[in-house]
Coordinates of N, CA and C in Angstrom, one line a residue:
X9 N 0.8 -1.2 0.0 CA 0.0 0.0 0.0 C 0.9 1.3 0.0
X10 N 2.0 1.2 0.7 CA 2.9 2.4 0.7 C 3.5 2.7 -0.6
X11 N 3.8 1.6 -1.4 CA 4.4 1.8 -2.7 C 3.3 2.3 -3.7
X12 N 2.1 1.9 -3.4 CA 1.0 2.3 -4.3 C 0.8 3.8 -4.1
X13 N 0.9 4.3 -2.9 CA 0.8 5.8 -2.7 C 1.9 6.5 -3.4
X14 N 3.1 6.0 -3.3 CA 4.3 6.6 -3.9 C 4.1 6.7 -5.4
X15 N 3.5 5.6 -6.0 CA 3.3 5.6 -7.4 C 2.3 6.7 -7.8
X16 N 1.2 6.8 -6.9 CA 0.2 7.9 -7.2 C 0.8 9.3 -7.1
X17 N 1.7 9.5 -6.2 CA 2.3 10.8 -6.1 C 3.2 11.0 -7.3
X18 N 4.0 10.0 -7.7 CA 4.9 10.1 -8.8 C 4.1 10.4 -10.1
X19 N 2.9 9.7 -10.3 CA 2.1 9.9 -11.5 C 1.6 11.3 -11.5
X20 N 1.1 11.8 -10.3 CA 0.6 13.2 -10.2 C 1.6 14.2 -10.6
X21 N 2.9 14.0 -10.1 CA 4.0 14.9 -10.3 C 4.3 15.0 -11.8
X22 N 4.4 13.8 -12.4 CA 4.7 13.7 -13.9 C 3.6 14.4 -14.7
X23 N 2.3 14.3 -14.3 CA 1.2 14.9 -15.0 C 1.4 16.4 -14.9
X24 N 1.8 17.0 -13.8 CA 1.9 18.4 -13.6 C 3.1 18.9 -14.5
X25 N 4.2 18.2 -14.5 CA 5.4 18.6 -15.3 C 5.0 18.5 -16.8
X26 N 4.3 17.5 -17.2 CA 3.9 17.4 -18.6 C 3.0 18.5 -19.0
X27 N 2.1 18.9 -18.1 CA 1.2 20.1 -18.4 C 2.0 21.3 -18.6
X28 N 3.0 21.6 -17.7 CA 3.8 22.8 -17.7 C 4.6 22.8 -19.0
X29 N 5.2 21.7 -19.4 CA 6.0 21.7 -20.6 C 5.1 21.9 -21.8
X30 N 4.0 21.2 -21.9 CA 3.1 21.3 -23.0 C 2.6 22.8 -23.2
X31 N 2.4 23.5 -22.1 CA 1.9 24.9 -22.2 C 3.1 25.8 -22.5
X32 N 4.3 25.3 -22.5 CA 5.5 26.1 -22.7 C 5.6 27.3 -21.8
X33 N 5.2 27.1 -20.6 CA 5.2 28.2 -19.6 C 6.3 28.0 -18.6
X34 N 6.5 29.0 -17.8 CA 7.6 28.9 -16.8 C 6.9 28.7 -15.4
X35 N 5.7 28.2 -15.4 CA 5.1 27.9 -14.1 C 5.8 26.9 -13.3
X36 N 5.9 27.1 -12.0 CA 6.5 26.1 -11.2 C 5.4 25.0 -10.8
X37 N 5.8 23.9 -10.3 CA 4.9 22.9 -9.9 C 3.8 23.4 -8.9
X38 N 4.3 24.2 -8.0 CA 3.4 24.8 -7.0 C 2.3 25.7 -7.6
X39 N 2.7 26.5 -8.7 CA 1.8 27.3 -9.4 C 0.7 26.5 -10.1
X40 N 1.1 25.4 -10.7 CA 0.1 24.5 -11.3 C -0.8 23.9 -10.3
X41 N -0.3 23.4 -9.2 CA -1.1 22.9 -8.1 C -2.1 23.9 -7.6
X42 N -1.7 25.1 -7.4 CA -2.6 26.2 -6.9 C -3.7 26.5 -7.9
X43 N -3.3 26.5 -9.2 CA -4.3 26.7 -10.3 C -5.3 25.6 -10.3
X44 N -4.9 24.3 -10.1 CA -5.8 23.2 -10.1 C -6.7 23.2 -8.9
X45 N -6.2 23.6 -7.8 CA -7.0 23.7 -6.6 C -8.1 24.7 -6.8
X46 N -7.8 25.8 -7.4 CA -8.8 26.9 -7.6 C -9.9 26.4 -8.6
X47 N -9.5 25.5 -9.5 CA -10.4 24.9 -10.5 C -11.2 23.7 -9.9
X48 N -10.8 23.3 -8.7 CA -11.4 22.1 -8.0 C -10.9 20.8 -8.4
X49 N -9.7 20.8 -9.0 CA -9.0 19.5 -9.4 C -8.0 19.1 -8.2
X50 N -8.2 17.9 -7.7 CA -7.3 17.5 -6.6 C -6.6 16.2 -7.1
X51 N -5.6 15.8 -6.3 CA -4.9 14.6 -6.6 C -5.8 13.3 -6.7
X52 N -6.8 13.3 -5.9 CA -7.7 12.1 -5.8 C -8.4 11.9 -7.2
X53 N -8.5 12.9 -8.0 CA -9.1 12.8 -9.3 C -8.3 11.9 -10.3
X54 N -7.0 11.7 -10.0 CA -6.2 11.0 -10.9 C -6.0 9.5 -10.5
X55 N -6.5 9.2 -9.3 CA -6.4 7.8 -8.9 C -7.1 6.8 -9.8
X56 N -8.3 7.1 -10.3 CA -9.0 6.1 -11.2 C -8.2 5.9 -12.4
X57 N -7.6 6.9 -13.0 CA -6.7 6.8 -14.2 C -5.5 5.9 -13.8
X58 N -4.9 6.2 -12.7 CA -3.7 5.4 -12.3 C -4.1 3.9 -12.1
X59 N -5.3 3.7 -11.5 CA -5.7 2.3 -11.2 C -5.9 1.5 -12.6
X60 N -6.4 2.2 -13.6 CA -6.6 1.5 -14.9 C -5.2 1.2 -15.5
X61 N -4.3 2.1 -15.4 CA -3.0 1.9 -16.0 C -2.2 0.7 -15.3
X62 N -2.3 0.6 -14.0 CA -1.5 -0.4 -13.2 C -2.3 -1.7 -12.9
X63 N -3.5 -1.9 -13.4 CA -4.2 -3.1 -13.1 C -3.7 -4.2 -14.0

């Protein structure tokens, strides 16, 4: 279970970095997280995606 949580965090981090690179912006990871929180997007929203990938 601990490894599963680490995979989830790693997946979330990669998703943020990919978004920042795709936008070609100089946003930091914390800027992207703040933006997503304001939009109502949280890390828990990515767990179903992660579960499908790793099943």
